[in-house]
Tab-separated table of C-alpha atoms in Angstrom:
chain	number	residue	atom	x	y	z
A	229	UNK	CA	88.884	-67.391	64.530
A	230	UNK	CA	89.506	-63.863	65.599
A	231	UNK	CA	88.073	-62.894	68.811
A	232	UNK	CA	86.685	-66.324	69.585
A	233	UNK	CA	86.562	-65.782	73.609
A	234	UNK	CA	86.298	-69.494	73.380
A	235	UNK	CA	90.244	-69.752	72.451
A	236	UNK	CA	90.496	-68.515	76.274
A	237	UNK	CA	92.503	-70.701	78.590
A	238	UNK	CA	89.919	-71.874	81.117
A	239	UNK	CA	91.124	-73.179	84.700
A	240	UNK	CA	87.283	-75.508	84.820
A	241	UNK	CA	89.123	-77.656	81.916
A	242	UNK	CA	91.409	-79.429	84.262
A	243	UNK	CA	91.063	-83.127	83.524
A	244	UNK	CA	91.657	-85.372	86.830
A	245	UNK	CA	93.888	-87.839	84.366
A	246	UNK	CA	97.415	-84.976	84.479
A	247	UNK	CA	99.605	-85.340	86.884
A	248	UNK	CA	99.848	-82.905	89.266
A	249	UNK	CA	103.275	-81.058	88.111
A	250	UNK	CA	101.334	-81.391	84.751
A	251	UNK	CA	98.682	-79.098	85.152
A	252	UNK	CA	98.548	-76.081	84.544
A	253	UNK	CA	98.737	-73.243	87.698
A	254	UNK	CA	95.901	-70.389	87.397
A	255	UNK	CA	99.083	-67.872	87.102
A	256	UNK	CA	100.331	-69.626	83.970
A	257	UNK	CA	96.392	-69.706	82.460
A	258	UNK	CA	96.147	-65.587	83.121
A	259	UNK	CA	99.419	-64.971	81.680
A	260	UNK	CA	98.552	-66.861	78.070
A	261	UNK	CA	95.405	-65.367	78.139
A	262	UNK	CA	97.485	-61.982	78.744
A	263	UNK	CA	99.117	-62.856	75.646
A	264	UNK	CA	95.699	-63.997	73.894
A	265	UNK	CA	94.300	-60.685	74.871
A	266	UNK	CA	97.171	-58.335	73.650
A	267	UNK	CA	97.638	-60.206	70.245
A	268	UNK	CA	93.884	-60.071	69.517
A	269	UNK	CA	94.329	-55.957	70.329
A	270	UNK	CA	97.375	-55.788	68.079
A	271	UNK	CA	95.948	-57.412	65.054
A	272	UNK	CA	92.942	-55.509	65.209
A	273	UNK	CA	95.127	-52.375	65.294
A	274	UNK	CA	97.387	-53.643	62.476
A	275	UNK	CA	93.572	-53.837	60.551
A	276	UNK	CA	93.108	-50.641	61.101
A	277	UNK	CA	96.285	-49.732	59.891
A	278	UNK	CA	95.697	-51.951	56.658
A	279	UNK	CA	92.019	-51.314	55.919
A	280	UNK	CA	91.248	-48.124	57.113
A	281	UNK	CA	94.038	-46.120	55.896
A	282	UNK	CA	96.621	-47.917	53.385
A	283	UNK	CA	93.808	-49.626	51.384
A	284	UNK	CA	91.645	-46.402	51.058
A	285	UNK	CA	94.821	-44.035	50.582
A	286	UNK	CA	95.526	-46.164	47.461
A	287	UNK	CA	92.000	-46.155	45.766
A	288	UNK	CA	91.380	-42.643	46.529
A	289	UNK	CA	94.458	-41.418	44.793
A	290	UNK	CA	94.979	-38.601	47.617
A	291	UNK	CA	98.355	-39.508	47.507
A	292	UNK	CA	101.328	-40.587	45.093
A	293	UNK	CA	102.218	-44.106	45.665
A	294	UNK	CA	105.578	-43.748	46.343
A	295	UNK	CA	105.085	-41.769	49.435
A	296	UNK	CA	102.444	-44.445	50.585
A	297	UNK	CA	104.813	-46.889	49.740
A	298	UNK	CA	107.030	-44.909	52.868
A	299	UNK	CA	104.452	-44.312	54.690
A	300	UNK	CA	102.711	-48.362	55.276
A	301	UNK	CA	106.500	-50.167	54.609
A	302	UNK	CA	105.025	-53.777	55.089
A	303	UNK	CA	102.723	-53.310	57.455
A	304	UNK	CA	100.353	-55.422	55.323
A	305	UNK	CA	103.316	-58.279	55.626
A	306	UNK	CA	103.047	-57.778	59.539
A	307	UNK	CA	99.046	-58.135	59.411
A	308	UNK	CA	99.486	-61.579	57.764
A	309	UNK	CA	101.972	-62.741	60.156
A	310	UNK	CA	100.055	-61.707	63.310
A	311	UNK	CA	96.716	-63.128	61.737
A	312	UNK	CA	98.167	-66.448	61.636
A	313	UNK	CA	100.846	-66.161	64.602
A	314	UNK	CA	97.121	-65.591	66.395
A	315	UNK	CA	95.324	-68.490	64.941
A	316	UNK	CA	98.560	-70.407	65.779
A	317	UNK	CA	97.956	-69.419	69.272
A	318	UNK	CA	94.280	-70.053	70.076
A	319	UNK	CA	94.477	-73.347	68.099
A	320	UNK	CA	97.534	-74.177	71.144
A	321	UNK	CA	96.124	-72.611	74.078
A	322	UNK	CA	92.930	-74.163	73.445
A	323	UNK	CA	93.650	-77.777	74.401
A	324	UNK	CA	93.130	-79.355	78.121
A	325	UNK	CA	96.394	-77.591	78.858
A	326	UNK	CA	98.054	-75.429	77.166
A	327	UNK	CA	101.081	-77.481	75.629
A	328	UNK	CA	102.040	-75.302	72.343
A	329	UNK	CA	102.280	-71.925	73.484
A	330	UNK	CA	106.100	-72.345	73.441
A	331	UNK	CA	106.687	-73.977	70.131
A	332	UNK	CA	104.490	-71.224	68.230
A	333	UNK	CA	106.564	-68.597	70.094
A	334	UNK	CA	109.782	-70.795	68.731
A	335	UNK	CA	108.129	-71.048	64.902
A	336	UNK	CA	107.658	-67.498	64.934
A	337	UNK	CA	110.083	-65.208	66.383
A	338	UNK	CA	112.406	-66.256	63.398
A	339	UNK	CA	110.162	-64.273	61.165
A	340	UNK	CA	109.991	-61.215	63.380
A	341	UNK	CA	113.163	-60.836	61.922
A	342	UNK	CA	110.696	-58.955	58.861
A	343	UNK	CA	110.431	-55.788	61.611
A	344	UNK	CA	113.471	-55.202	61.076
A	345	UNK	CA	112.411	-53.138	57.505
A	346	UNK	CA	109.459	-51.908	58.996
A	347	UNK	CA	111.468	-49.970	61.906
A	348	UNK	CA	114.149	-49.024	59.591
A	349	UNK	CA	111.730	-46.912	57.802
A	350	UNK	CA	109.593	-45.795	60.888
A	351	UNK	CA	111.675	-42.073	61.273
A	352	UNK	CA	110.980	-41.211	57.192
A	353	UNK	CA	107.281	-42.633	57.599
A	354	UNK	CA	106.456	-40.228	60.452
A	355	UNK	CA	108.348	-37.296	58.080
A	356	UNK	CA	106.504	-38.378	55.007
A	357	UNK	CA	103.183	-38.513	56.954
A	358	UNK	CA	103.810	-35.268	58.651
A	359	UNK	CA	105.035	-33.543	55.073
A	360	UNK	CA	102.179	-34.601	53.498
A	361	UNK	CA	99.458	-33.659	55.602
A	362	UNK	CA	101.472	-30.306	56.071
A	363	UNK	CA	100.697	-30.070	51.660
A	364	UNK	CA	97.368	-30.973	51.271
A	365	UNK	CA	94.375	-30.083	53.296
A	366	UNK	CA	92.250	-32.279	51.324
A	367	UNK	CA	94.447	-35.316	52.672
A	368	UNK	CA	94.369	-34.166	56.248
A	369	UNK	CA	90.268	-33.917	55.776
A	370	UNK	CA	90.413	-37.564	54.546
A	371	UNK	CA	92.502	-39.023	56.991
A	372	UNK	CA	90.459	-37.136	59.838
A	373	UNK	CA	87.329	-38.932	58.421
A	374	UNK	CA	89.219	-42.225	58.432
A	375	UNK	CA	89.824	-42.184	61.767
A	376	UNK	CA	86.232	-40.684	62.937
A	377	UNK	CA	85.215	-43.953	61.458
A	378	UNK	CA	87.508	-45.739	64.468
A	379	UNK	CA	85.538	-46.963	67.889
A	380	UNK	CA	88.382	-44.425	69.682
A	381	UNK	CA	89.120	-42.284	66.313
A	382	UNK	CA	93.069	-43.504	66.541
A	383	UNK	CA	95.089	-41.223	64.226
A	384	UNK	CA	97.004	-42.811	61.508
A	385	UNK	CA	100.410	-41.785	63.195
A	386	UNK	CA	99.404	-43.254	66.543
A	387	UNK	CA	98.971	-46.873	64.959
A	388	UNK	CA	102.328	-46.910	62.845
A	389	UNK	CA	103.911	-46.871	66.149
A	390	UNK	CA	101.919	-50.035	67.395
A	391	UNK	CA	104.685	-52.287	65.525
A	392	UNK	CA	107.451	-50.347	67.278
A	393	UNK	CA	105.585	-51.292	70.785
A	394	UNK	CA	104.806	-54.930	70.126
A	395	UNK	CA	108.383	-56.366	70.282
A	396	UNK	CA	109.830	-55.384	73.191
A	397	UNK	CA	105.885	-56.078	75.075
A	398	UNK	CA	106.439	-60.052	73.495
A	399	UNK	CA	109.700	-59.972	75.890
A	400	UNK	CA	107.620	-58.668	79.267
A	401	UNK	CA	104.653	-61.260	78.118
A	402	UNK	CA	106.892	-64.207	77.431
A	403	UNK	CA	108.831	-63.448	80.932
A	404	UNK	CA	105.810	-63.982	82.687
A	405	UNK	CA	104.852	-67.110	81.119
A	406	UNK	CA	108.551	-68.406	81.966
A	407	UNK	CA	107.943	-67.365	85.534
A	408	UNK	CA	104.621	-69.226	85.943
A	409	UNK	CA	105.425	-72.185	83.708
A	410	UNK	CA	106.434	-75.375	86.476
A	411	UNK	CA	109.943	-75.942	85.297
A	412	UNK	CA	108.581	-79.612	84.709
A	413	UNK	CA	105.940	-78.936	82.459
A	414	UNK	CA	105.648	-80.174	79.223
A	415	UNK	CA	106.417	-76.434	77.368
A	416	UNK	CA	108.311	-75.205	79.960
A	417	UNK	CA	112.071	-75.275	77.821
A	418	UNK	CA	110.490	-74.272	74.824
A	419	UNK	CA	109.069	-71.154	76.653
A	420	UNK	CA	112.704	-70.643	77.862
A	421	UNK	CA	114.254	-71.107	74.187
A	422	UNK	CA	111.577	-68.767	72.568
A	423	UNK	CA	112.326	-65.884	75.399
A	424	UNK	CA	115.628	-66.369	74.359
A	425	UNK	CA	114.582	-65.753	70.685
A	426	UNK	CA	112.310	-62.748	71.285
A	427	UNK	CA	114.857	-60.875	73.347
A	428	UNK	CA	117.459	-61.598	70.427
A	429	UNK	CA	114.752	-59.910	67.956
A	430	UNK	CA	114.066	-57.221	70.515
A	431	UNK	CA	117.548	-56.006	70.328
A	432	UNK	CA	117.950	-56.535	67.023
A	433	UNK	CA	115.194	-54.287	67.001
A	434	UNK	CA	116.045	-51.419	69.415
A	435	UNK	CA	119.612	-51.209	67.760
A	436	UNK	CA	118.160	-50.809	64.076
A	437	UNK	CA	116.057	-48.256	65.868
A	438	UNK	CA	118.430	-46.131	67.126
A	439	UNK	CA	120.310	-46.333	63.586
A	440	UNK	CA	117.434	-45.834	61.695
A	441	UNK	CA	117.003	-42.631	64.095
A	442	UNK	CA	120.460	-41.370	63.743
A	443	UNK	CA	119.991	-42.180	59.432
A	444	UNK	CA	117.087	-40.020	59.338
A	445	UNK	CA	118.882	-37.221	61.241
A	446	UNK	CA	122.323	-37.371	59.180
A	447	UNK	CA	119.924	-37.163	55.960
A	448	UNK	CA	117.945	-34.084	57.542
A	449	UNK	CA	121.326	-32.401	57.753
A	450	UNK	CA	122.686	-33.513	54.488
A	451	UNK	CA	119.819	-31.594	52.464
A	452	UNK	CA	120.004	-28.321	53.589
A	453	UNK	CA	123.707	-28.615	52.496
A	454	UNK	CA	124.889	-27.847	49.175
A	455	UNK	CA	127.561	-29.762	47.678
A	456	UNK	CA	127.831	-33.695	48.417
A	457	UNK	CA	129.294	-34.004	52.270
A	458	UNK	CA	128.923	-37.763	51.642
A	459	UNK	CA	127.005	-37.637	55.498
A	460	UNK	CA	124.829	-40.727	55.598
A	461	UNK	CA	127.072	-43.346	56.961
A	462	UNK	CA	125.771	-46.509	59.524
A	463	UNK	CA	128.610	-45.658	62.161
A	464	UNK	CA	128.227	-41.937	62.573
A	465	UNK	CA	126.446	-40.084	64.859
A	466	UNK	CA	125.850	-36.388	65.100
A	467	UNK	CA	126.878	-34.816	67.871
A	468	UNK	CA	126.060	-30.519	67.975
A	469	UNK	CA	126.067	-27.592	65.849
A	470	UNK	CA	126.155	-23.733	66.021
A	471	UNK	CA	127.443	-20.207	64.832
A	472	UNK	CA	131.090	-19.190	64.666
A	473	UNK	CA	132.734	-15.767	63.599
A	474	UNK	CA	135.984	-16.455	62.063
A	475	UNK	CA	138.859	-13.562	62.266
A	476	UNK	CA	139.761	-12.116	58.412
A	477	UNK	CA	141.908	-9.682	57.541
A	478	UNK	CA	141.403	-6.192	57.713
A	479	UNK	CA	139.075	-7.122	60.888
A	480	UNK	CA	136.458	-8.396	58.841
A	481	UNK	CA	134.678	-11.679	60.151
A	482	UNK	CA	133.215	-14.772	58.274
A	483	UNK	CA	130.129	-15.632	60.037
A	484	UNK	CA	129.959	-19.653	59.199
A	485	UNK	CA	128.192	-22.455	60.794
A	486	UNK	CA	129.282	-25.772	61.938
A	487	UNK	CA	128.042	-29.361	62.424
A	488	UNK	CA	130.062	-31.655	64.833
A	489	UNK	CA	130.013	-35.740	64.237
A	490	UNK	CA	131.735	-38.438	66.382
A	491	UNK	CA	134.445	-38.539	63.255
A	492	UNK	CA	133.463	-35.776	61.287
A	493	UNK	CA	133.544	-31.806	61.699
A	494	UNK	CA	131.557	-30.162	58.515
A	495	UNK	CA	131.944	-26.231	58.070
A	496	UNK	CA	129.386	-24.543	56.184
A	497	UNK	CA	128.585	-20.779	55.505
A	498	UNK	CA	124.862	-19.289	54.424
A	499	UNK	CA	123.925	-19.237	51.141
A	500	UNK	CA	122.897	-16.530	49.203
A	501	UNK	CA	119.339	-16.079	48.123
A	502	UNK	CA	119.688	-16.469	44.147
A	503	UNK	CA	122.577	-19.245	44.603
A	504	UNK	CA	119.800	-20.905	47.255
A	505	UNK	CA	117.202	-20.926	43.840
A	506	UNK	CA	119.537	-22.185	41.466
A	507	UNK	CA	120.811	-24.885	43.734
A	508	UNK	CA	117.869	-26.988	43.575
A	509	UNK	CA	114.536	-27.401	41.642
A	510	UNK	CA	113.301	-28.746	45.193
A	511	UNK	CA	113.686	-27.604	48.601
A	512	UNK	CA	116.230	-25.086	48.769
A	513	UNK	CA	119.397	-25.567	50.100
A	514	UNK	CA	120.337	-23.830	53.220
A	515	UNK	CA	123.993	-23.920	53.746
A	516	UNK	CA	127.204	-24.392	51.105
A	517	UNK	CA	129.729	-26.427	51.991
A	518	UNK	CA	133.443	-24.948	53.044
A	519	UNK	CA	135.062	-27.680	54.472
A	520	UNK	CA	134.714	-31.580	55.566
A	521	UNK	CA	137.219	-32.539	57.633
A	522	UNK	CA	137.525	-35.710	59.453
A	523	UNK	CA	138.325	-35.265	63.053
A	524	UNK	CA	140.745	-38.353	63.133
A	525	UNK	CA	143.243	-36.657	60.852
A	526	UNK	CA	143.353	-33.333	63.162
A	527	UNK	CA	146.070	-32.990	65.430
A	528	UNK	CA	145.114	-30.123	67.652
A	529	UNK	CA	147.064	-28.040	70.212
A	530	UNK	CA	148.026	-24.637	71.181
A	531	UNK	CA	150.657	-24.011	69.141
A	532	UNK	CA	150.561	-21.534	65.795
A	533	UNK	CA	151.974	-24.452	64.102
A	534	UNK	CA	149.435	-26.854	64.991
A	535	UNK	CA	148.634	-29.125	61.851
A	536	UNK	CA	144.954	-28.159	60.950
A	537	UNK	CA	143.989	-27.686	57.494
A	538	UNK	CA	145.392	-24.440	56.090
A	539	UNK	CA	142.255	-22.109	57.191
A	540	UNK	CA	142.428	-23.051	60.430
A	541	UNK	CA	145.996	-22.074	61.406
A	542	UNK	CA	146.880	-19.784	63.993
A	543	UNK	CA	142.418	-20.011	64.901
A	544	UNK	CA	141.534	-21.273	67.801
A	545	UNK	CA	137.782	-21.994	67.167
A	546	UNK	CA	137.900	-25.642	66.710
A	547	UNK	CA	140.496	-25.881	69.072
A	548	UNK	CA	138.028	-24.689	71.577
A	549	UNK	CA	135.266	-26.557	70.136
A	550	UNK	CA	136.882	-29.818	70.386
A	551	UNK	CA	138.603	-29.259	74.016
A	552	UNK	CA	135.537	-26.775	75.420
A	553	UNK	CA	132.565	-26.907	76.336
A	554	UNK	CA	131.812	-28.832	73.097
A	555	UNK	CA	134.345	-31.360	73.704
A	556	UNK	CA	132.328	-35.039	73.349
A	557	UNK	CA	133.822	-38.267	74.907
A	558	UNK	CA	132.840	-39.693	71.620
A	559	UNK	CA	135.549	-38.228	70.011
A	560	UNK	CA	138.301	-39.363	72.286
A	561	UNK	CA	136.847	-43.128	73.152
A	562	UNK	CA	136.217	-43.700	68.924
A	563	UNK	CA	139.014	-42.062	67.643
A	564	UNK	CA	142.952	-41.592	68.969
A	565	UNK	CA	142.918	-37.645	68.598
A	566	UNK	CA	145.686	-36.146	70.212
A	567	UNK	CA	144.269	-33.455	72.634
């Protein structure tokens, strides 16, 4: 029952038959209602989530479904999960003691394993969101009234972040009910075995986080390039980019551009205006594609016969961007180039 305040944990429900390393302390009781408390919040925000925008969004036809389909992921699959993970709950914290707590924890941190897709896409649902609204005034009106229907009119991109928050709280909340769990009480190793589990998810987490981060930024960087630079790769991270003037002959310079990965430099030059139309029926593009080179076939040194690619001899540019003040450990602890 959602919100029952009876679920509550209360200290008055001692029986006199437990022994005494049985009961329950009053630090133990505060920290599962602390977990009551903050699941019953974060259900009632995945609702919101749910009812007040996805649901609508859909029937009103304000946007195409594919976008909405970025925008939610499965936040509908995390509403069902944390509607019974929170029945589970109550029903176990509402006995004499609570003896359970630990072995719902166990049962469900296994499937908190389906966040996984939902933080994956959080970077492109925030884009998508942002995009959209940026299109269509009509759609920021509607969402605007969604929210003014809210107790503390919580914008939509607020609440997508709620699942993001949730995971790595579970860890704090579960360490606490380790702490204040007698290590001779009934739940006590299955409160130890399902910290274990949560921190496992929790990193699993974080690290598909900061991928999912760094995918998102490769793929901002890939389409404003013409030509396929093949970017979008798990292992590589962007580093910097910037302006460089490249001698010519007959003093003339070649004003190009650069973008620096861990394993990757990618040199690019402006494109023209009516080659930035013809590019692309969508956005346009804003750079074409010289060169891709990756950085662990570049031998660089000082020498006029060092073994770059054929436009780069006898220029010192990457050379200094490499060695200078745009030199990245990176570079040197992923890859063995020869500095």
């Amino acid at each position: 029952s959602m919100g029952n305040k009876g679920s509550k944990v209360q200290a008055k429900k001692r029986t006199g038959k437990l022994k005494p390393h049985e009961r329950d302390p009053l630090e133990r009781i505060d920290a599962v209602n602390d977990l009551l408390d903050t699941e019953e919040t974060y259900v009632k925000g995945l609702r919101m989530i749910v009812e007040t925008f996805q649901e609508p969004l859909i029937q009103s036809k304000k946007m195409k479904p594919k976008h909405i389909k970025t925008i939610f992921g499965n936040a509908s699959l995390l509403l069902e999960l944390h509607t019974s993970f929170l029945e589970a709950l109550q029903d176990a914290a509402t006995g004499t003691e609570c003896r359970e707590v630990g072995r719902v924890f166990v049962n469900a941190a296994e499937e908190f394993k389906q966040y996984t897709s939902y933080v994956n896409n959080c970077g492109e649902a925030q884009d998508t969101l942002a995009s959209q609204i940026n299109k269509s005034a009509k759609l920021q009106t509607f969402l605007d009234s969604q929210s003014g229907t809210l107790p503390r009119k919580e914008r939509l991109s607020t609440l997508l972040m709620l699942p993001l928050q949730r995971i790595p709280r579970y860890v704090l909340l579960v360490t606490t009910l380790v702490e204040t769990t007698p290590s001779k009480h009934p739940d006590y190793k299955r409160c130890k075995a399902s910290l274990e589990k949560i921190k496992e998810v929790a990193e699993f987490v974080n690290n598909e986080k900061k991928i999912a981060e760094n995918m998102q930024q490769l793929a901002e960087i890939d389409e404003t390039i013409a030509g396929s630079t093949g970017l979008i790769d798990r292992g590589r991270e962007f580093i910097q980019e910037g302006d460089l003037v490249v001698p010519q002959k007959a003093e003339k310079q070649l004003q190009v551009h650069y973008f620096l990965f861990n394993d990757l430099f990618v040199l690019v030059k402006k494109q023209s205006g009516s080659l930035m139309k013809l590019t692309s029926s969508f956005a346009p593009k804003e750079w074409k594609l010289l060169e891709c080179e990756p950085l662990m076939s570049l031998e660089i040194n000082d020498s006029e016969e060092s073994k770059l690619p054929p436009h780069f001899i006898g220029q010192h540019f990457l050379i200094r961007i490499i060695r200078g003040e745009f030199y990245h450990e990176n570079i040197k602890r992923n890859h063995s180039l020869r500095l």
